[in-house]
Tab-separated table of C-alpha atoms in Angstrom:
chain	number	residue	atom	x	y	z
A	124	UNK	CA	109.009	92.939	57.422
A	125	UNK	CA	112.156	91.568	59.020
A	126	UNK	CA	113.051	87.868	58.630
A	127	UNK	CA	112.345	87.081	62.281
A	128	UNK	CA	108.842	88.542	61.947
A	129	UNK	CA	108.323	86.366	58.868
A	130	UNK	CA	109.403	83.340	60.905
A	131	UNK	CA	107.051	84.086	63.807
A	132	UNK	CA	104.127	84.814	61.502
A	133	UNK	CA	104.812	81.595	59.604
A	134	UNK	CA	104.800	79.627	62.861
A	135	UNK	CA	101.496	81.179	63.965
A	136	UNK	CA	100.011	80.602	60.530
A	137	UNK	CA	100.988	76.930	60.439
A	138	UNK	CA	99.503	76.376	63.916
A	139	UNK	CA	96.236	78.087	62.952
A	140	UNK	CA	96.115	75.957	59.801
A	141	UNK	CA	96.240	72.836	61.959
A	142	UNK	CA	99.778	71.747	61.141
A	143	UNK	CA	101.237	69.674	64.030
A	144	UNK	CA	103.492	71.620	66.387
A	145	UNK	CA	106.650	69.722	65.415
A	146	UNK	CA	106.254	70.421	61.703
A	147	UNK	CA	105.115	74.008	62.359
A	148	UNK	CA	108.395	74.617	64.167
A	149	UNK	CA	110.478	73.052	61.398
A	150	UNK	CA	108.681	74.839	58.565
A	151	UNK	CA	108.735	78.210	60.346
A	152	UNK	CA	112.444	77.780	61.047
A	153	UNK	CA	113.011	77.014	57.355
A	154	UNK	CA	111.102	80.175	56.381
A	155	UNK	CA	113.352	82.187	58.692
A	156	UNK	CA	116.484	80.611	57.216
A	157	UNK	CA	115.425	81.340	53.631
A	158	UNK	CA	114.197	84.874	54.399
A	159	UNK	CA	117.008	86.008	56.650
A	160	UNK	CA	120.052	83.914	55.886
A	161	UNK	CA	120.380	81.986	52.645
A	162	UNK	CA	118.615	79.066	50.960
A	163	UNK	CA	122.011	77.333	51.002
A	164	UNK	CA	121.772	77.246	54.812
A	165	UNK	CA	118.947	74.722	54.522
A	166	UNK	CA	121.769	72.212	54.305
A	167	UNK	CA	122.111	72.578	58.087
A	168	UNK	CA	118.654	71.080	58.760
A	169	UNK	CA	119.975	67.557	59.205
A	170	UNK	CA	122.739	68.645	61.569
A	171	UNK	CA	120.374	70.762	63.671
A	172	UNK	CA	117.782	68.014	64.071
A	173	UNK	CA	120.475	65.510	65.078
A	174	UNK	CA	122.134	67.874	67.557
A	175	UNK	CA	118.772	68.518	69.228
A	176	UNK	CA	118.281	64.883	70.243
A	177	UNK	CA	121.912	63.747	70.586
A	178	UNK	CA	121.935	64.502	74.318
A	179	UNK	CA	122.523	61.847	76.947
A	180	UNK	CA	119.912	63.060	79.508
A	181	UNK	CA	117.154	62.673	76.893
A	182	UNK	CA	117.518	58.892	77.207
A	183	UNK	CA	115.586	59.197	80.489
A	184	UNK	CA	112.411	60.396	78.741
A	185	UNK	CA	111.488	57.200	76.823
A	186	UNK	CA	112.546	55.097	79.796
A	187	UNK	CA	110.303	56.931	82.264
A	188	UNK	CA	107.464	56.748	79.721
A	189	UNK	CA	107.992	52.975	79.600
A	190	UNK	CA	108.084	52.862	83.415
A	191	UNK	CA	104.675	54.518	83.634
A	192	UNK	CA	103.181	52.113	81.100
A	193	UNK	CA	104.600	49.076	82.908
A	194	UNK	CA	103.253	50.152	86.292
A	195	UNK	CA	99.867	50.932	84.737
A	196	UNK	CA	99.623	47.446	83.201
A	197	UNK	CA	100.930	45.769	86.374
A	198	UNK	CA	97.841	46.593	88.424
A	199	UNK	CA	99.756	49.005	90.627
A	200	UNK	CA	97.054	51.703	90.530
A	201	UNK	CA	94.378	49.279	91.769
A	202	UNK	CA	96.536	48.188	94.711
A	203	UNK	CA	97.303	51.773	95.657
A	204	UNK	CA	93.595	52.642	95.534
A	205	UNK	CA	92.699	49.731	97.800
A	206	UNK	CA	95.396	50.665	100.303
A	207	UNK	CA	94.323	54.323	100.340
A	208	UNK	CA	90.667	53.314	100.792
A	209	UNK	CA	91.540	51.068	103.724
A	210	UNK	CA	93.698	53.791	105.268
A	211	UNK	CA	91.127	56.587	104.960
A	212	UNK	CA	87.941	54.607	105.537
A	213	UNK	CA	84.379	55.678	104.667
A	214	UNK	CA	83.763	59.415	105.010
A	215	UNK	CA	82.474	62.348	102.980
A	216	UNK	CA	85.041	63.021	100.305
A	217	UNK	CA	87.011	59.878	101.108
A	218	UNK	CA	87.261	58.709	97.514
A	219	UNK	CA	88.240	62.203	96.402
A	220	UNK	CA	91.120	62.042	98.867
A	221	UNK	CA	92.029	58.576	97.570
A	222	UNK	CA	92.056	59.833	93.965
A	223	UNK	CA	94.384	62.729	94.771
A	224	UNK	CA	96.794	60.606	96.825
A	225	UNK	CA	96.995	57.825	94.259
A	226	UNK	CA	97.572	60.302	91.421
A	227	UNK	CA	100.454	61.850	93.346
A	228	UNK	CA	102.056	58.474	94.093
A	229	UNK	CA	101.608	57.312	90.492
A	230	UNK	CA	103.156	60.591	89.370
A	231	UNK	CA	106.250	59.568	91.334
A	232	UNK	CA	106.589	56.598	88.980
A	233	UNK	CA	105.568	57.783	85.519
A	234	UNK	CA	106.435	61.494	85.345
A	235	UNK	CA	103.621	61.883	82.817
A	236	UNK	CA	100.245	63.514	83.488
A	237	UNK	CA	98.187	61.744	80.783
A	238	UNK	CA	99.563	58.300	81.728
A	239	UNK	CA	98.825	59.021	85.393
A	240	UNK	CA	95.288	60.198	84.557
A	241	UNK	CA	94.533	57.112	82.473
A	242	UNK	CA	95.755	54.628	85.086
A	243	UNK	CA	93.863	56.211	87.985
A	244	UNK	CA	90.679	57.016	86.061
A	245	UNK	CA	90.262	53.396	84.950
A	246	UNK	CA	90.232	52.304	88.598
A	247	UNK	CA	88.625	55.251	90.405
A	248	UNK	CA	85.822	56.435	88.125
A	249	UNK	CA	83.505	53.401	88.602
A	250	UNK	CA	83.873	53.547	92.413
A	251	UNK	CA	83.336	57.303	92.575
A	252	UNK	CA	80.256	57.081	90.355
A	253	UNK	CA	78.730	54.364	92.600
A	254	UNK	CA	79.422	56.564	95.634
A	255	UNK	CA	77.394	59.424	94.157
A	256	UNK	CA	80.094	61.619	92.643
A	257	UNK	CA	79.040	63.184	89.311
A	258	UNK	CA	81.208	61.964	86.447
A	259	UNK	CA	82.262	65.505	85.375
A	260	UNK	CA	83.547	66.199	88.898
A	261	UNK	CA	85.407	62.897	89.168
A	262	UNK	CA	86.965	63.192	85.727
A	263	UNK	CA	88.133	66.753	86.412
A	264	UNK	CA	89.528	65.954	89.856
A	265	UNK	CA	91.557	63.014	88.531
A	266	UNK	CA	92.805	65.069	85.565
A	267	UNK	CA	93.853	67.913	87.869
A	268	UNK	CA	95.515	65.585	90.382
A	269	UNK	CA	97.389	63.772	87.613
A	270	UNK	CA	98.900	67.085	86.526
A	271	UNK	CA	101.087	66.967	89.658
A	272	UNK	CA	103.071	64.253	87.826
A	273	UNK	CA	105.115	66.948	86.056
A	274	UNK	CA	106.105	68.376	89.451
A	275	UNK	CA	106.681	65.290	91.580
A	276	UNK	CA	109.919	63.557	90.534
A	277	UNK	CA	110.696	61.917	88.208
A	278	UNK	CA	109.219	64.454	85.816
A	279	UNK	CA	109.642	64.329	82.044
A	280	UNK	CA	109.005	68.079	81.856
A	281	UNK	CA	111.736	68.881	84.385
A	282	UNK	CA	114.171	66.606	82.546
A	283	UNK	CA	113.617	68.652	79.401
A	284	UNK	CA	113.886	71.944	81.329
A	285	UNK	CA	117.294	70.887	82.676
A	286	UNK	CA	118.458	70.272	79.097
A	287	UNK	CA	117.076	73.523	77.657
A	288	UNK	CA	118.392	75.718	80.499
A	289	UNK	CA	122.189	75.384	80.789
A	290	UNK	CA	123.753	74.857	84.190
A	291	UNK	CA	120.649	73.597	86.013
A	292	UNK	CA	121.131	70.456	88.129
A	293	UNK	CA	118.363	67.951	87.363
A	294	UNK	CA	118.650	66.485	90.861
A	295	UNK	CA	117.998	69.938	92.304
A	296	UNK	CA	114.953	70.293	90.045
A	297	UNK	CA	113.605	66.918	91.142
A	298	UNK	CA	114.051	67.841	94.815
A	299	UNK	CA	112.547	71.304	94.265
A	300	UNK	CA	109.431	69.854	92.663
A	301	UNK	CA	108.489	67.600	95.575
A	302	UNK	CA	106.965	70.077	98.055
A	303	UNK	CA	105.249	72.246	95.386
A	304	UNK	CA	103.781	69.014	93.968
A	305	UNK	CA	102.448	68.020	97.370
A	306	UNK	CA	101.174	71.562	97.934
A	307	UNK	CA	99.353	71.453	94.582
A	308	UNK	CA	97.725	68.144	95.554
A	309	UNK	CA	96.585	69.549	98.893
A	310	UNK	CA	95.251	72.663	97.164
A	311	UNK	CA	93.082	70.464	94.939
A	312	UNK	CA	91.946	68.362	97.875
A	313	UNK	CA	90.531	71.262	99.913
A	314	UNK	CA	87.746	72.287	97.473
A	315	UNK	CA	87.100	68.627	96.619
A	316	UNK	CA	86.434	67.750	100.264
A	317	UNK	CA	84.310	70.878	100.806
A	318	UNK	CA	82.170	70.190	97.741
A	319	UNK	CA	81.774	66.491	98.639
A	320	UNK	CA	80.556	67.395	102.118
A	321	UNK	CA	78.325	70.181	100.773
A	322	UNK	CA	76.460	67.833	98.419
A	323	UNK	CA	76.563	64.788	100.660
A	324	UNK	CA	78.511	62.593	98.284
A	325	UNK	CA	79.765	59.286	99.666
A	326	UNK	CA	77.670	59.348	102.795
A	327	UNK	CA	77.636	55.565	103.082
A	328	UNK	CA	80.564	53.126	102.916
A	329	UNK	CA	81.601	52.205	99.375
A	330	UNK	CA	80.581	48.689	98.423
A	331	UNK	CA	83.410	46.275	99.194
A	332	UNK	CA	85.396	48.823	101.210
A	333	UNK	CA	84.574	47.117	104.507
A	334	UNK	CA	86.537	44.037	103.403
A	335	UNK	CA	89.735	46.040	102.945
A	336	UNK	CA	92.201	45.966	105.824
A	337	UNK	CA	95.165	48.300	106.144
A	338	UNK	CA	97.632	45.456	106.746
A	339	UNK	CA	96.563	43.382	103.748
A	340	UNK	CA	96.303	46.272	101.310
A	341	UNK	CA	99.596	47.766	102.521
A	342	UNK	CA	101.361	44.486	101.833
A	343	UNK	CA	99.850	44.407	98.342
A	344	UNK	CA	100.732	48.052	97.662
A	345	UNK	CA	104.259	47.873	99.129
A	346	UNK	CA	106.033	47.223	95.791
A	347	UNK	CA	104.345	50.302	94.311
A	348	UNK	CA	105.096	52.470	97.343
A	349	UNK	CA	108.749	51.420	97.213
A	350	UNK	CA	109.228	52.614	93.619
A	351	UNK	CA	109.531	56.367	94.386
A	352	UNK	CA	111.757	55.531	97.364
A	353	UNK	CA	114.057	53.502	95.110
A	354	UNK	CA	114.266	56.214	92.443
A	355	UNK	CA	114.713	59.200	94.759
A	356	UNK	CA	116.867	57.309	97.261
A	357	UNK	CA	119.231	56.203	94.518
A	358	UNK	CA	119.501	59.742	93.199
A	359	UNK	CA	120.137	61.188	96.651
A	360	UNK	CA	122.759	58.598	97.566
A	361	UNK	CA	124.591	59.114	94.295
A	362	UNK	CA	124.148	55.437	93.449
A	363	UNK	CA	122.944	56.388	89.990
A	364	UNK	CA	122.333	59.430	87.809
A	365	UNK	CA	118.838	60.561	86.719
A	366	UNK	CA	119.277	58.719	83.404
A	367	UNK	CA	120.411	55.564	85.175
A	368	UNK	CA	117.476	55.973	87.568
A	369	UNK	CA	115.156	55.609	84.578
A	370	UNK	CA	116.821	52.291	83.693
A	371	UNK	CA	116.463	51.098	87.281
A	372	UNK	CA	112.789	52.135	87.299
A	373	UNK	CA	112.078	50.117	84.148
A	374	UNK	CA	113.854	47.053	85.562
A	375	UNK	CA	112.047	47.347	88.894
A	376	UNK	CA	108.649	47.820	87.256
A	377	UNK	CA	109.239	44.767	85.084
A	378	UNK	CA	110.133	42.636	88.109
A	379	UNK	CA	107.051	43.864	89.977
A	380	UNK	CA	104.739	43.132	87.054
A	381	UNK	CA	106.175	39.738	86.121
A	382	UNK	CA	106.907	38.214	89.523
A	383	UNK	CA	105.066	40.132	92.274
A	384	UNK	CA	101.680	41.231	90.927
A	385	UNK	CA	101.955	38.665	88.091
A	386	UNK	CA	99.624	40.791	85.947
A	387	UNK	CA	102.296	41.488	83.335
A	388	UNK	CA	103.244	38.873	80.748
A	389	UNK	CA	106.141	38.827	78.301
A	390	UNK	CA	103.632	39.472	75.507
A	391	UNK	CA	102.354	42.530	77.425
A	392	UNK	CA	105.929	43.726	77.889
A	393	UNK	CA	106.572	43.481	74.153
A	394	UNK	CA	103.416	45.479	73.432
A	395	UNK	CA	104.411	48.117	76.000
A	396	UNK	CA	107.832	48.474	74.402
A	397	UNK	CA	106.101	49.272	71.116
A	398	UNK	CA	103.671	51.690	72.776
A	399	UNK	CA	106.490	53.477	74.606
A	400	UNK	CA	108.452	53.693	71.350
A	401	UNK	CA	105.518	55.387	69.596
A	402	UNK	CA	104.965	57.917	72.405
A	403	UNK	CA	108.700	58.578	72.710
A	404	UNK	CA	108.970	58.956	68.953
A	405	UNK	CA	106.410	61.747	69.003
A	406	UNK	CA	108.272	63.498	71.831
A	407	UNK	CA	111.660	63.140	70.155
A	408	UNK	CA	110.266	64.330	66.820
A	409	UNK	CA	109.074	67.548	68.468
A	410	UNK	CA	112.464	68.048	70.125
A	411	UNK	CA	114.379	67.298	66.904
A	412	UNK	CA	112.354	69.579	64.639
A	413	UNK	CA	112.292	72.323	67.268
A	414	UNK	CA	116.066	72.411	66.839
A	415	UNK	CA	115.573	73.972	63.406
A	416	UNK	CA	113.376	76.721	64.850
A	417	UNK	CA	115.798	77.299	67.738
A	418	UNK	CA	118.834	77.555	65.455
A	419	UNK	CA	117.099	79.916	63.045
A	420	UNK	CA	115.782	82.072	65.886
A	421	UNK	CA	119.257	82.296	67.425
A	422	UNK	CA	120.998	83.149	64.143
A	423	UNK	CA	118.391	85.790	63.253
A	424	UNK	CA	118.381	87.275	66.766
A	425	UNK	CA	114.635	86.641	67.076
A	426	UNK	CA	114.787	85.383	70.651
A	427	UNK	CA	117.067	88.237	71.714
A	428	UNK	CA	114.701	90.803	70.199
A	429	UNK	CA	111.685	89.248	71.918
A	430	UNK	CA	113.510	89.108	75.247
A	431	UNK	CA	114.535	92.753	74.960
A	432	UNK	CA	110.948	93.696	74.149
A	433	UNK	CA	109.645	91.799	77.198
A	434	UNK	CA	112.269	93.338	79.487
A	435	UNK	CA	111.382	96.779	78.139
A	436	UNK	CA	107.717	96.385	79.140
A	437	UNK	CA	108.460	97.199	82.782
A	438	UNK	CA	111.294	97.495	85.289
A	439	UNK	CA	109.142	95.812	87.918
A	440	UNK	CA	110.317	92.199	88.145
A	441	UNK	CA	107.236	91.089	90.088
A	442	UNK	CA	104.830	92.518	87.527
A	443	UNK	CA	106.786	90.962	84.676
A	444	UNK	CA	106.824	87.587	86.448
A	445	UNK	CA	103.034	87.751	86.696
A	446	UNK	CA	102.789	88.570	82.974
A	447	UNK	CA	105.115	85.676	82.103
A	448	UNK	CA	103.106	83.274	84.243
A	449	UNK	CA	99.874	84.344	82.551
A	450	UNK	CA	101.456	83.866	79.129
A	451	UNK	CA	102.668	80.375	80.062
A	452	UNK	CA	99.237	79.533	81.481
A	453	UNK	CA	97.576	80.465	78.183
A	454	UNK	CA	100.195	78.464	76.292
A	455	UNK	CA	99.527	75.511	78.606
A	456	UNK	CA	95.871	75.553	77.578
A	457	UNK	CA	96.873	75.104	73.934
A	458	UNK	CA	100.191	73.224	73.825
A	459	UNK	CA	101.912	70.336	75.599
A	460	UNK	CA	104.706	70.874	78.120
A	461	UNK	CA	107.498	69.840	75.757
A	462	UNK	CA	106.436	72.284	73.048
A	463	UNK	CA	106.098	75.118	75.577
A	464	UNK	CA	109.622	74.621	76.895
A	465	UNK	CA	111.138	74.419	73.419
A	466	UNK	CA	109.269	77.456	72.100
A	467	UNK	CA	109.333	79.791	75.105
A	468	UNK	CA	112.579	79.071	76.967
A	469	UNK	CA	114.924	80.654	74.375
A	470	UNK	CA	112.975	83.880	74.982
A	471	UNK	CA	112.550	83.506	78.751
A	472	UNK	CA	116.145	82.579	79.616
A	473	UNK	CA	117.481	86.135	78.959
A	474	UNK	CA	114.527	87.579	80.901
A	475	UNK	CA	115.238	85.221	83.802
A	476	UNK	CA	118.908	86.200	83.795
A	477	UNK	CA	118.134	89.928	83.565
A	478	UNK	CA	115.935	89.886	86.680
A	479	UNK	CA	118.195	87.315	88.399
A	480	UNK	CA	115.400	84.849	89.042
A	481	UNK	CA	116.604	81.560	90.472
A	482	UNK	CA	116.494	79.091	87.518
A	483	UNK	CA	115.401	76.144	89.689
A	484	UNK	CA	112.580	78.117	91.293
A	485	UNK	CA	111.567	79.581	87.936
A	486	UNK	CA	111.494	76.090	86.419
A	487	UNK	CA	109.105	74.889	89.119
A	488	UNK	CA	106.830	77.906	88.562
A	489	UNK	CA	106.723	77.116	84.841
A	490	UNK	CA	105.950	73.461	85.580
A	491	UNK	CA	103.079	74.443	87.918
A	492	UNK	CA	101.664	76.713	85.221
A	493	UNK	CA	101.890	73.982	82.617
A	494	UNK	CA	100.276	71.550	85.080
A	495	UNK	CA	97.273	73.875	85.331
A	496	UNK	CA	97.073	73.953	81.556
A	497	UNK	CA	96.872	70.148	81.434
A	498	UNK	CA	93.317	70.226	82.800
A	499	UNK	CA	92.149	73.594	81.455
A	500	UNK	CA	90.045	73.575	78.245
A	501	UNK	CA	90.120	73.978	75.294
A	502	UNK	CA	93.153	71.685	74.861
A	503	UNK	CA	93.478	69.850	78.185
A	504	UNK	CA	95.407	66.636	77.593
A	505	UNK	CA	94.688	65.105	81.007
A	506	UNK	CA	91.024	66.046	80.856
A	507	UNK	CA	90.697	64.573	77.380
A	508	UNK	CA	91.914	61.251	78.749
A	509	UNK	CA	89.574	61.164	81.761
A	510	UNK	CA	86.479	62.402	79.905
A	511	UNK	CA	87.026	59.720	77.273
A	512	UNK	CA	87.162	57.055	79.977
A	513	UNK	CA	84.105	58.555	81.724
A	514	UNK	CA	82.234	58.780	78.392
A	515	UNK	CA	81.273	62.421	78.903
A	516	UNK	CA	81.796	65.603	76.904
A	517	UNK	CA	84.683	67.927	77.725
A	518	UNK	CA	82.306	70.908	78.029
A	519	UNK	CA	80.559	69.281	81.006
A	520	UNK	CA	83.716	69.641	83.106
A	521	UNK	CA	84.276	73.376	82.552
A	522	UNK	CA	82.809	74.580	85.884
A	523	UNK	CA	84.754	72.052	87.945
A	524	UNK	CA	87.906	72.766	85.943
A	525	UNK	CA	87.720	76.466	86.824
A	526	UNK	CA	87.349	75.574	90.517
A	527	UNK	CA	90.494	73.440	90.489
A	528	UNK	CA	92.373	75.997	88.364
A	529	UNK	CA	91.709	78.558	91.092
A	530	UNK	CA	92.855	76.105	93.775
A	531	UNK	CA	96.127	75.265	92.047
A	532	UNK	CA	96.692	78.930	91.199
A	533	UNK	CA	96.707	79.592	94.955
A	534	UNK	CA	99.434	76.966	95.356
A	535	UNK	CA	101.363	78.576	92.494
A	536	UNK	CA	101.069	81.981	94.160
A	537	UNK	CA	102.453	80.583	97.428
A	538	UNK	CA	105.498	79.107	95.667
A	539	UNK	CA	106.025	82.396	93.815
A	540	UNK	CA	105.805	84.464	97.028
A	541	UNK	CA	107.811	81.999	99.142
A	542	UNK	CA	110.577	80.506	96.936
A	543	UNK	CA	111.851	78.479	99.898
A	544	UNK	CA	108.918	76.079	99.416
A	545	UNK	CA	110.746	74.880	96.303
A	546	UNK	CA	114.351	75.672	97.213
A	547	UNK	CA	114.563	74.461	100.804
A	548	UNK	CA	114.847	70.737	100.071
A	549	UNK	CA	117.510	70.935	97.332
A	550	UNK	CA	119.495	73.322	99.561
A	551	UNK	CA	119.347	70.905	102.490
A	552	UNK	CA	120.384	68.031	100.220
A	553	UNK	CA	123.382	70.034	99.084
A	554	UNK	CA	122.414	70.516	95.439
A	555	UNK	CA	123.405	73.613	93.494
A	556	UNK	CA	120.467	76.057	93.492
């Protein structure tokens, strides 16, 4: 067998054996180096891991993770829920609509699906259960809605995509993700409202909802609603770069928590810094060790061989795009977004260039696929979070998960058929697409 086959088999074997993705990538890359190059080349491991993380835009990832944690602890989700409840009022499916809207707004602060799911589930699940919604439905809806966080800017996944794919403007990616993210949320809302009306859930006003007024709850939610405006407005005006936007978001969230909602203490802030450091450390470890795999695959020609094989499957670009999307969807069911980008993009970039797919549009399609994977068993990170909070088994959500997978797949198909859904806004804003 050729060295690149040895490397790929080693990677698959380590994953099957239960080795964490980061170490599977590093070990498989080392196997490829020894088998195809020279054991002396193992001396490059330190340089490759450092070069993988020594990139200025990556600073935004831990900062946006910290932003999400700060807003979660600051009581922002509860205030958004109250405002949405007051705005929508009692009706069949009202709380389902609230859950989707709040998840989308929270996604505009954190950029992380699991963080979004945790914050909203803690607030929404008790209310939805009292209103008659089954826990499996509620947990699945919140998990699916939270997946829009990797589409709606700022998105950690899109930040990484802009680093992996050369020449892609992160601001264009952020702008391109907005309408597909909203479309995905609406696609989830349609079956949720139909099912709620079909089964008569939430027929009576939710307890305490009658005391909520739009004016009062809007005033309380205003600091949270202003956060996405501040981040996106600053990016659009050129006041700060995406990395600087992450710094501004952290500072703003801290001010909101300490002085406006007053639910964040200095002790809490210290704890959140530690929590963000742990989460960021895991992310950066994956990125660093993936550098070994990427370097070995490039030197051995593994990625080029795989890309040529994929291109040789068919001359029909549409058919191949469908096959790629299915492959990414399956990967999304098993791996996290960061691992998928690091593993698959070296192979997909030549394919994308061969068929002249727009890299911004293609990045949004990948993000939508990965978003679907975040609430699709067996490994559904968002769903794991919400089912743990709801105290139910993951298997109980399977039927509802398939319903929402179908709904978001329709949104994905629309963006694939009509690229302007993603590309119109960045074009109007003057970004390079």
